[in-house]
Coordinates of N, CA and C and ligand atoms in Angstrom, one line a residue:
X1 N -14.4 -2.1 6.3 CA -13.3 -3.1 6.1 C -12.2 -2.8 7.1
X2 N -11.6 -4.1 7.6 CA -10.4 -3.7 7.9 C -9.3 -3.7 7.5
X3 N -8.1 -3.0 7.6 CA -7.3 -2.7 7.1 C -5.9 -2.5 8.0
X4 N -5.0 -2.8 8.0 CA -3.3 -2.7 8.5 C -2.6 -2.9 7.9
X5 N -1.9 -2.4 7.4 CA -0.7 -2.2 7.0 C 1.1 -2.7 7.9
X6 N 1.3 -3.6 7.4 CA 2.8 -3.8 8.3 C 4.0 -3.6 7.4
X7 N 4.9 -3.2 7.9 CA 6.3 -3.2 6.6 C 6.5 -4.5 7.7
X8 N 7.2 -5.6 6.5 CA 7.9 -6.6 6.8 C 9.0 -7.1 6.6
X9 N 9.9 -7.4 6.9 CA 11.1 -7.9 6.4 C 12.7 -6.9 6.2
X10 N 13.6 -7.1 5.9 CA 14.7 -5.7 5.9 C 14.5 -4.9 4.7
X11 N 13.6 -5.4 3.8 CA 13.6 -4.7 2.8 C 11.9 -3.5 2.8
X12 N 11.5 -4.1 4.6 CA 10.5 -3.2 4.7 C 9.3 -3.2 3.6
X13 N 8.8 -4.5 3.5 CA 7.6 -4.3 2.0 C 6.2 -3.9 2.9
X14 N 5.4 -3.2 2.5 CA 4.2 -3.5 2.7 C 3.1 -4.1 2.2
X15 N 2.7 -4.9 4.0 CA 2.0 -6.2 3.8 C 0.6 -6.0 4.0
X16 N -0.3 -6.2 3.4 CA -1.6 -5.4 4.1 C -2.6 -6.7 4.1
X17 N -3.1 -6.4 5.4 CA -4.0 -7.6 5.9 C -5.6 -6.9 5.8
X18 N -5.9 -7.3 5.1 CA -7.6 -7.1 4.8 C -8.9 -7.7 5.2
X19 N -9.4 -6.9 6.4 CA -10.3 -8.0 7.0 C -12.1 -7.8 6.7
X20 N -13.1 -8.7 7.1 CA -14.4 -8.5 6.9 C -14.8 -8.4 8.2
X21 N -15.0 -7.2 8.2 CA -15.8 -7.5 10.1 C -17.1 -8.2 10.3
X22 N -17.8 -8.6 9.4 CA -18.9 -9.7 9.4 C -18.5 -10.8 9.8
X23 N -17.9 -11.6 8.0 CA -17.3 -12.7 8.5 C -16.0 -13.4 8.9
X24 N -15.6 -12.0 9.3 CA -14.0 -12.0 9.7 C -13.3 -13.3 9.3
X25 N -13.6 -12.8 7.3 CA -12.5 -13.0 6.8 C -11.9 -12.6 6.3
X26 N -10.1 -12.7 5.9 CA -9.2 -12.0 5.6 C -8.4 -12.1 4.1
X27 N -7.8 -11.3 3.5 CA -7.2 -11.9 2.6 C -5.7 -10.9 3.5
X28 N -4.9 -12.1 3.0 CA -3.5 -11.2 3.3 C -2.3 -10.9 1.6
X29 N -1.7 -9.5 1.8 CA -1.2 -9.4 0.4 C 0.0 -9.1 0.7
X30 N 1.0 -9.7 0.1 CA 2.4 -9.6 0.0 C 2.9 -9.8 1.9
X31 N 2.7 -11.3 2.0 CA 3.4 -11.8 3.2 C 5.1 -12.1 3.3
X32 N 5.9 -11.0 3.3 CA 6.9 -11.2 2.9 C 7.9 -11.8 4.2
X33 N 7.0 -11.2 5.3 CA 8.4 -11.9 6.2 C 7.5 -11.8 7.3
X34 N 8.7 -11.8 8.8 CA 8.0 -11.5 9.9 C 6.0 -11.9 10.3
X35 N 6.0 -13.1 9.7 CA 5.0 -13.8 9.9 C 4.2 -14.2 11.3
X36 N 4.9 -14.1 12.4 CA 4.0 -13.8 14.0 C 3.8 -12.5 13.9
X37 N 4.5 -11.4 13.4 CA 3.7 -10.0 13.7 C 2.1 -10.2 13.2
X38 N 2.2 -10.7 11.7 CA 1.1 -10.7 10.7 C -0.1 -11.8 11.3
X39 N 0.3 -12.8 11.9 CA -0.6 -13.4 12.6 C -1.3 -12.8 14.1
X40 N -0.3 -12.2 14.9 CA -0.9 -11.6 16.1 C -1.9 -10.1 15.8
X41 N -1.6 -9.7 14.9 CA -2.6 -8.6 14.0 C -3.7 -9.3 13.2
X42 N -3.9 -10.5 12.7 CA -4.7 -11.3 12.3 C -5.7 -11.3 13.7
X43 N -5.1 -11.6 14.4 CA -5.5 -12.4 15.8 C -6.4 -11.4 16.5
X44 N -5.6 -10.2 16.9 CA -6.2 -9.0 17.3 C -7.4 -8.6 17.2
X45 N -7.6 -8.9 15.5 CA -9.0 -8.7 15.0 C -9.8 -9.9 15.2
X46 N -9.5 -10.8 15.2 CA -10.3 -12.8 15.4 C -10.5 -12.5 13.8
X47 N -10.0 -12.6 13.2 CA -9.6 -12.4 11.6 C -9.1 -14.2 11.1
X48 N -9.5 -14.4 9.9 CA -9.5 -15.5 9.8 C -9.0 -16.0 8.4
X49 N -7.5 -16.3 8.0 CA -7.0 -15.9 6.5 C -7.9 -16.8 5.3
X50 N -8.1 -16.0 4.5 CA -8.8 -17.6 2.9 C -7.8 -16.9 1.9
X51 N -7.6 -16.3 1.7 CA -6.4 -16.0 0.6 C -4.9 -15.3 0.7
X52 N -4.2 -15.8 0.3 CA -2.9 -15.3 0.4 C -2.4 -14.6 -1.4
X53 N -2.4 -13.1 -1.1 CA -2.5 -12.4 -2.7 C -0.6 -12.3 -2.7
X54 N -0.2 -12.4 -4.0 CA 1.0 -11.9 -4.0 C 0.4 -10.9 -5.3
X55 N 1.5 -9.8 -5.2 CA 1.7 -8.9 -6.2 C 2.5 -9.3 -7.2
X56 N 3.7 -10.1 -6.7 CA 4.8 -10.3 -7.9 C 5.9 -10.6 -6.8
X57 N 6.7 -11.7 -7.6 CA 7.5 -12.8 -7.4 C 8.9 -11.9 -6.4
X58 N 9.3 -11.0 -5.9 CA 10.5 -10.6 -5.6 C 10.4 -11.1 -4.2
X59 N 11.3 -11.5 -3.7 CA 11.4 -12.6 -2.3 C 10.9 -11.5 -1.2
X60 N 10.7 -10.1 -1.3 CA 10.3 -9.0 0.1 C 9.0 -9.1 0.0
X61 N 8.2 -9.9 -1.0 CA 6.7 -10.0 -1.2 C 6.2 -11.4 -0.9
X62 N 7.3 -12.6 -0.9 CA 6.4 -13.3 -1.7 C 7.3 -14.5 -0.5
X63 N 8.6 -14.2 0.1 CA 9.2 -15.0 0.3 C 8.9 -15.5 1.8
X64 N 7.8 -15.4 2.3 CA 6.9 -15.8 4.0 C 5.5 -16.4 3.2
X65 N 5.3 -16.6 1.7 CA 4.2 -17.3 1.7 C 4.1 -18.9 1.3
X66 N 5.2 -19.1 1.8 CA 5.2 -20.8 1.7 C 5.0 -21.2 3.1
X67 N 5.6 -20.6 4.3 CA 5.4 -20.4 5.5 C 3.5 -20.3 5.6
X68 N 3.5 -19.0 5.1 CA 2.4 -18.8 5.8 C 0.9 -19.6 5.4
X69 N 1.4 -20.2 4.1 CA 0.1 -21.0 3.8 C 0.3 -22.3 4.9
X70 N 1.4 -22.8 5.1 CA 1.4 -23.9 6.5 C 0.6 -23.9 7.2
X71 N 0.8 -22.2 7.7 CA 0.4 -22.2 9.2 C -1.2 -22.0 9.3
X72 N -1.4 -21.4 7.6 CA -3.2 -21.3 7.9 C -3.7 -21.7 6.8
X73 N -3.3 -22.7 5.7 CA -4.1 -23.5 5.4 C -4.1 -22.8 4.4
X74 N -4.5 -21.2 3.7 CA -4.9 -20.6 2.8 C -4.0 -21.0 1.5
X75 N -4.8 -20.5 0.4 CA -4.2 -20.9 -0.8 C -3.5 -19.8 -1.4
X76 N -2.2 -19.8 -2.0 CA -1.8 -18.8 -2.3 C -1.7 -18.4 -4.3
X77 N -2.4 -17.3 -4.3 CA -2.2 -16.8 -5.7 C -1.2 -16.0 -6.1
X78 N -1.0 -16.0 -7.7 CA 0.0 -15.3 -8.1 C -0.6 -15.7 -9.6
X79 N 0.5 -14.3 -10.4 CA 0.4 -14.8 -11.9 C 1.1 -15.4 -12.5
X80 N 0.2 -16.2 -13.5 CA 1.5 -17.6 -13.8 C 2.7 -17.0 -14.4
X81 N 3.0 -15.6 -14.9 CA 4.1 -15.7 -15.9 C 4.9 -15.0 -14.6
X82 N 4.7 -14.8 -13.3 CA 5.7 -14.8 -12.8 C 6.2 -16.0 -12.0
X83 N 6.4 -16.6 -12.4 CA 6.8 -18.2 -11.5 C 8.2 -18.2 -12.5
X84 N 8.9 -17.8 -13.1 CA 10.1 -18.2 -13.4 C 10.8 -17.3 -12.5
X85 N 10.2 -16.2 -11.5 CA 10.7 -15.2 -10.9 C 10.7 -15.5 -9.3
X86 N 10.0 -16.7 -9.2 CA 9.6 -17.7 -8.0 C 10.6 -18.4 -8.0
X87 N 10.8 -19.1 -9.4 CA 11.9 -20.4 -9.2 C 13.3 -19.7 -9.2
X88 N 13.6 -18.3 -8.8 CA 14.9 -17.9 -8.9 C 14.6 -17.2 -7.7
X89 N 14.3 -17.9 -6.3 CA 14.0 -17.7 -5.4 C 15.4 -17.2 -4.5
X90 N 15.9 -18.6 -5.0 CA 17.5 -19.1 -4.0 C 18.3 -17.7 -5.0
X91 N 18.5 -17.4 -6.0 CA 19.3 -16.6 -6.5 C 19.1 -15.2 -6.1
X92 N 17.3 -14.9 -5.5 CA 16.9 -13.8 -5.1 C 17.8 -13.3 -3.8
X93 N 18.1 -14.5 -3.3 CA 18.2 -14.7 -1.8 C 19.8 -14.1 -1.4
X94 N 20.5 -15.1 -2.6 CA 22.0 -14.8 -2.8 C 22.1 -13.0 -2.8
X95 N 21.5 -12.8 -3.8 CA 22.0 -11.1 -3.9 C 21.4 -10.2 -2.8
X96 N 20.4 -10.9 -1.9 CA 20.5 -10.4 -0.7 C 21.6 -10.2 0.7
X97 N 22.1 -11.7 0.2 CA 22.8 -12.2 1.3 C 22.3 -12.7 2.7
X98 N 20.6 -13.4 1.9 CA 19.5 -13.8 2.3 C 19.4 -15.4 2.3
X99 N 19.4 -16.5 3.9 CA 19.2 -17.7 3.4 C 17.6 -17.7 2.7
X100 N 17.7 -18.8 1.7 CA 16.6 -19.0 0.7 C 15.2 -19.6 1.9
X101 N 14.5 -19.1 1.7 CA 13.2 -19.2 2.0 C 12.6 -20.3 1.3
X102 N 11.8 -21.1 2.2 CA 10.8 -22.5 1.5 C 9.9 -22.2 0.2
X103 N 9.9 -22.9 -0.8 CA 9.0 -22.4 -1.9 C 7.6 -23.4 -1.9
X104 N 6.5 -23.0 -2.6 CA 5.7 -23.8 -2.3 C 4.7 -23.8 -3.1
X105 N 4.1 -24.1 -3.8 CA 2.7 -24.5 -5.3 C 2.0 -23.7 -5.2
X106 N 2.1 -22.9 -6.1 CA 1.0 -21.6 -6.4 C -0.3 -22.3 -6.6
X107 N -1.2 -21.9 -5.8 CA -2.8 -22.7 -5.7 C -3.5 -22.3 -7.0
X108 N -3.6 -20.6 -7.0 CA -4.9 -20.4 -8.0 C -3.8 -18.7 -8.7
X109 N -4.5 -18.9 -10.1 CA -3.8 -18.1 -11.2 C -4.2 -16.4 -10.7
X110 N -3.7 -15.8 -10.7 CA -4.4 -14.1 -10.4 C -3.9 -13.5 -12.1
X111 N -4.9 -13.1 -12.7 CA -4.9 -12.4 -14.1 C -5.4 -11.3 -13.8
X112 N -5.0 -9.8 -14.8 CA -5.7 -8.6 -15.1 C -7.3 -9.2 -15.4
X113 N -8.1 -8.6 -14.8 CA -9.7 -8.3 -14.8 C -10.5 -9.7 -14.0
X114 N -9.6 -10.6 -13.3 CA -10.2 -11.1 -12.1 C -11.0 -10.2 -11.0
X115 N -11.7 -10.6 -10.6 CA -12.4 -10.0 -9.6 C -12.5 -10.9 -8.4
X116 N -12.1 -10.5 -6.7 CA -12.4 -11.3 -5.9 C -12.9 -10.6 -5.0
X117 N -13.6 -11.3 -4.0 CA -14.8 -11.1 -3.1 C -14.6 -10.9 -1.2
X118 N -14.6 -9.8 -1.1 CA -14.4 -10.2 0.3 C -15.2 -9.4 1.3
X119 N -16.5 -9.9 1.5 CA -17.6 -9.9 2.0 C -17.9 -8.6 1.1
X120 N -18.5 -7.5 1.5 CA -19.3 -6.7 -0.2 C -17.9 -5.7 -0.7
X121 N -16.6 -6.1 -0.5 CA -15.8 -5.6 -0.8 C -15.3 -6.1 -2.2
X122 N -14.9 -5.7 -3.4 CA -14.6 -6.1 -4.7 C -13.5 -6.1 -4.5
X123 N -12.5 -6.9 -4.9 CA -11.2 -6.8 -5.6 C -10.7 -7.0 -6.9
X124 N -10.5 -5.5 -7.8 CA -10.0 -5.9 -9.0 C -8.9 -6.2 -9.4
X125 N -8.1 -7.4 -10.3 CA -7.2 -7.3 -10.3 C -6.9 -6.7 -11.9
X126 N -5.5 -6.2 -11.6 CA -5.0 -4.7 -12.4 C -3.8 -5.6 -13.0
X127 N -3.2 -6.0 -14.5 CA -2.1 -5.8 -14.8 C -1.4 -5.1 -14.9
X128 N -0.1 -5.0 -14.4 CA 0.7 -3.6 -14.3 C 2.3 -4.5 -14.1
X129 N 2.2 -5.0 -15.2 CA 3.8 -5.2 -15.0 C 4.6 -4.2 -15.6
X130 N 6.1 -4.4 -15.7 CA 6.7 -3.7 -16.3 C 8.5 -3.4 -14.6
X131 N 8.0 -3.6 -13.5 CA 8.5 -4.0 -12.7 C 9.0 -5.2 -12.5
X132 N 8.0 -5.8 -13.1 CA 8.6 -7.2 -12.9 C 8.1 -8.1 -14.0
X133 N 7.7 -9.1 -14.6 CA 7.0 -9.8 -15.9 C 5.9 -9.8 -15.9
X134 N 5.2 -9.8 -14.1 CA 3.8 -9.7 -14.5 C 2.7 -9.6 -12.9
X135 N 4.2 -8.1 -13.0 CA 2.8 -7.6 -11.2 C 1.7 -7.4 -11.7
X136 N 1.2 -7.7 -10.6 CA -0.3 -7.0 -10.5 C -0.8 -5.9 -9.5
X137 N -1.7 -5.1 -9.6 CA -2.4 -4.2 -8.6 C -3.7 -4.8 -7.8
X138 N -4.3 -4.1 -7.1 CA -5.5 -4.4 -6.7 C -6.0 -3.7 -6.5
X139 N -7.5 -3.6 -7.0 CA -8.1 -2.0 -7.2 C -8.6 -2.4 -6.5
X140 N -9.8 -1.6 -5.1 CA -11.0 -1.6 -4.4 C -11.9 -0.4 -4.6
X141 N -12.6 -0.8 -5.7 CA -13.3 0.7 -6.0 C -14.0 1.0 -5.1
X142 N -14.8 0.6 -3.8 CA -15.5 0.3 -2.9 C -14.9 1.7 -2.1
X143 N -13.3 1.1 -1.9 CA -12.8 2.1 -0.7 C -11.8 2.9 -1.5
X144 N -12.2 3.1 -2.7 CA -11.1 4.0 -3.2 C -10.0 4.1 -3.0
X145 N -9.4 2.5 -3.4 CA -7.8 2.8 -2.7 C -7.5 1.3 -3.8
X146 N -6.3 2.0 -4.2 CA -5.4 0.7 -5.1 C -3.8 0.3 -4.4
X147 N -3.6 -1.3 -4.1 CA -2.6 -1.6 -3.7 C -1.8 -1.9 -4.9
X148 N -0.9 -0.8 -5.1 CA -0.3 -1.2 -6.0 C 1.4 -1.5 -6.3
X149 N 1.4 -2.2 -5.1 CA 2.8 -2.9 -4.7 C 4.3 -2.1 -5.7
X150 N 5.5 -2.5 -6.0 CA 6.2 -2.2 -6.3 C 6.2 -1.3 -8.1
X151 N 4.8 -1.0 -8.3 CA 5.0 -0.4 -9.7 C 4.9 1.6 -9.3
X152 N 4.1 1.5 -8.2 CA 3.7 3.0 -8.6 C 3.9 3.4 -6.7
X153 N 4.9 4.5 -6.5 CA 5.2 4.8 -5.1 C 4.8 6.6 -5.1
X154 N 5.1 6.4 -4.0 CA 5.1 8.9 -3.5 C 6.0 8.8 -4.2
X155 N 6.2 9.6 -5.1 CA 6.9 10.8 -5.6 C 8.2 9.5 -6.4
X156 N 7.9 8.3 -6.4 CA 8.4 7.9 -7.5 C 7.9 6.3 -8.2
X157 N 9.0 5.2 -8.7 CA 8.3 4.9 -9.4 C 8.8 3.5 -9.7
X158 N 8.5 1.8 -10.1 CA 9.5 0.6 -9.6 C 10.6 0.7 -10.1
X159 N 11.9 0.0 -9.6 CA 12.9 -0.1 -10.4 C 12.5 -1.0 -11.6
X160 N 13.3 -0.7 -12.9 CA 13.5 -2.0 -14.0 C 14.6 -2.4 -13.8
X161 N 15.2 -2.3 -13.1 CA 17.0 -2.6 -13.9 C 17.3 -4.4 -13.6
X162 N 15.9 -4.9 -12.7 CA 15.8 -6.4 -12.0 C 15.6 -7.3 -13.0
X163 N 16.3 -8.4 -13.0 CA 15.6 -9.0 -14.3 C 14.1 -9.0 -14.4
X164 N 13.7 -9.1 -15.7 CA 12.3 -8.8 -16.4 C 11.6 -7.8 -15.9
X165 N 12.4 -6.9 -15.7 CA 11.7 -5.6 -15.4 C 12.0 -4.7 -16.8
X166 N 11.2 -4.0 -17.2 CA 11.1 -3.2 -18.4 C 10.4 -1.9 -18.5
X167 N 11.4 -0.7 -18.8 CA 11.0 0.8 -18.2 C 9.7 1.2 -19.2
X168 N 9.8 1.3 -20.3 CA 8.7 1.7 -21.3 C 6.9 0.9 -20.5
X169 N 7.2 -0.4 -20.7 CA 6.2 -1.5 -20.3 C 5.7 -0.6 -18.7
X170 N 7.1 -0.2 -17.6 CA 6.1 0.0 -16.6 C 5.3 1.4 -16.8
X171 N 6.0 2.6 -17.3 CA 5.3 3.5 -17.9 C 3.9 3.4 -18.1
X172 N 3.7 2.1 -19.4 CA 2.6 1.8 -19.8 C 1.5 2.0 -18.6
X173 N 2.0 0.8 -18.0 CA 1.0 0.3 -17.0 C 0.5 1.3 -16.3
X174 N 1.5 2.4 -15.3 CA 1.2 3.3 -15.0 C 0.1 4.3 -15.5
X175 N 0.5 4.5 -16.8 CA 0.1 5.9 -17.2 C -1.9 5.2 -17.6
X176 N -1.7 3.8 -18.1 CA -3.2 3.3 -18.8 C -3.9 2.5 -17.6
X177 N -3.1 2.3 -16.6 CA -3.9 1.0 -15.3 C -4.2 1.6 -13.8
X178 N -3.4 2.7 -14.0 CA -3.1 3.4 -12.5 C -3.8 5.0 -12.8
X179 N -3.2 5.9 -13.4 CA -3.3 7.1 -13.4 C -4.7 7.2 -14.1
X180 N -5.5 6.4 -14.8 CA -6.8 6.5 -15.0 C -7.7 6.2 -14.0
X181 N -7.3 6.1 -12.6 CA -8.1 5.4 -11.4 C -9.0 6.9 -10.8
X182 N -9.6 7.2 -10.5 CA -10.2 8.1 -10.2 C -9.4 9.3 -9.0
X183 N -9.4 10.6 -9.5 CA -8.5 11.1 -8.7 C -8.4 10.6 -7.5
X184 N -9.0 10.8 -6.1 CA -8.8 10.5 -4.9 C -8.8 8.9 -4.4
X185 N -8.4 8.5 -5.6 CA -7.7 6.7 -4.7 C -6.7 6.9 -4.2
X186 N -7.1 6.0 -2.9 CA -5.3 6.4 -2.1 C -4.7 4.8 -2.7
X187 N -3.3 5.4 -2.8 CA -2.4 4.4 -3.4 C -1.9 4.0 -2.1
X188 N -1.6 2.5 -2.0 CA -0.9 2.1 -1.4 C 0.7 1.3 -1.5
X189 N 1.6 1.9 -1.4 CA 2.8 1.5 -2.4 C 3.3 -0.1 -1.8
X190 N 4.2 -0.7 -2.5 CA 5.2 -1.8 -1.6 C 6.1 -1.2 -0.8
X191 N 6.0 -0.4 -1.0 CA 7.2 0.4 0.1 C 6.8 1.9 0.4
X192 N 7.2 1.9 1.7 CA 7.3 3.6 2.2 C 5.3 4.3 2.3
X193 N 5.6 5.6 2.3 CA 4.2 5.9 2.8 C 2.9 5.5 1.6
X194 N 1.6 5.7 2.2 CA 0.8 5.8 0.8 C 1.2 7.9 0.2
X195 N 0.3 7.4 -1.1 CA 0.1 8.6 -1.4 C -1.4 8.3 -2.5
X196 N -1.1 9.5 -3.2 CA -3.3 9.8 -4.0 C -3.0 9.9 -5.4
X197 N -4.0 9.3 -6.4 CA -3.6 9.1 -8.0 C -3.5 10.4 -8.4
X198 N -4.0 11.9 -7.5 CA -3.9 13.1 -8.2 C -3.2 13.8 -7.8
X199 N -2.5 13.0 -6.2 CA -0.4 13.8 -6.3 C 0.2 13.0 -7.1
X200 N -0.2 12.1 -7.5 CA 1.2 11.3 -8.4 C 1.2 11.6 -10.0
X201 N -0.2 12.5 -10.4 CA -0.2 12.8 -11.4 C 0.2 14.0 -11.6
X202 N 0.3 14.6 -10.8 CA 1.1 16.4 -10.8 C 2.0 16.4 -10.5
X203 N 2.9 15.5 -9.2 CA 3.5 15.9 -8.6 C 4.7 14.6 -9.1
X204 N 4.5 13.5 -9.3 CA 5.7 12.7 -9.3 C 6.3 12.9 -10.6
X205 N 7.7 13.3 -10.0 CA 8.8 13.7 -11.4 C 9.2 12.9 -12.5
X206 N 8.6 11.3 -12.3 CA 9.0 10.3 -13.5 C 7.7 10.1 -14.3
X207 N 6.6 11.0 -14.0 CA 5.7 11.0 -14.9 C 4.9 12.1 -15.3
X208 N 6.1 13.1 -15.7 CA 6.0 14.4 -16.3 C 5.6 14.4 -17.4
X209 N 5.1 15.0 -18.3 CA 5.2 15.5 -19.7 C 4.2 14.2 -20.4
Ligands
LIG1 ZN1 9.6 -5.8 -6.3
LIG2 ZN1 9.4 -4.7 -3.1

């Protein structure tokens, strides 16, 4: 499979473009900005998008996929209970000091224990909110590696203090959706480096004891 990783936008999210070298198709996850980089990296490969994944509604993830379904047709998912966190796009924007980004109709639902397909690659999808009303992860048991956007990072761990973010709830998620993943999956965070489910279980200080 292929695989790149881009940080996008000033809040630096990582955007990971997922390719099939068969049928060089792609899914792209958390298109948050800087959308010609993500396309000329599309391109590089002759990579060809069918899905646009969001993790969860925060404008550094989610706010280049009204754009980018334009430009390539794909449909974009998300989970329904985060769309009140979509429609407070423009207020996202304000406490950036960010003009508001185009919004645009969530195509198809993404729930915990969906499965999607991308050529013999599995994608599971993981509830793990608690960061936000209702992120999600993405497991690839295949390549041993979970993207697990803004809930679970190196050496720490999402904010709650955003609206509908909730500390206990993300805990949860962590400790029953993530940290049960088989030691050596490499995590891939929303931000900053990857890291592995069995340094984050030793080693990360917010999930001691
Ligand atoms: Zn976030
Ligand atoms: Zn983020």
């Amino acid at each position: 499979m292929i695989h790149e990783i881009l940080a996008v936008g000033p809040l630096e999210c990582n955007c990971s473009i997922l390719g099939d070298e068969e049928s060089r198709e792609a899914f792209v996850v958390d298109p948050g900005d800087d959308l010609d980089q993500i396309e000329s990296i599309l391109n590089s490969h002759r990579l060809r998008v069918s899905k646009i994944l969001i993790t969860h509604a925060h404008i550094d993830h989610i706010g280049g996929a009204a754009e980018f379904k334009r430009r390539t047709g794909a449909p974009v998912y998300l989970h329904p209970k985060e769309q009140p966190l979509y429609d407070s796009l423009d207020k996202q924007a304000g406490w950036l000091g960010m003009p508001t980004p185009e919004r645009t109709t969530i195509d198809f639902a993404l729930v915990g224990g969906d499965r999607l397909q991308l050529g013999p690659v599995e994608f599971q999808v993981l509830d793990t909110p608690g960061h936000s009303p209702a992120s999600v992860s993405f497991y690839l048991p295949s390549e041993s590696m979970v993207i697990a956007a803004d809930t679970l990072f190196y050496r720490s761990i999402g904010r709650t203090d955003l609206p509908g973010g909730n500390g206990p709830q993300l805990i949860r998620s962590i400790r029953e959706k993530l940290l049960t993943l088989p030691d050596d999956t490499l995590v891939i965070p929303g931000h900053g480096r990857n890291t592995t489910i069995i340094d984050e279980r030793r080693y990360n200080p917010h999930l001691k004891g």
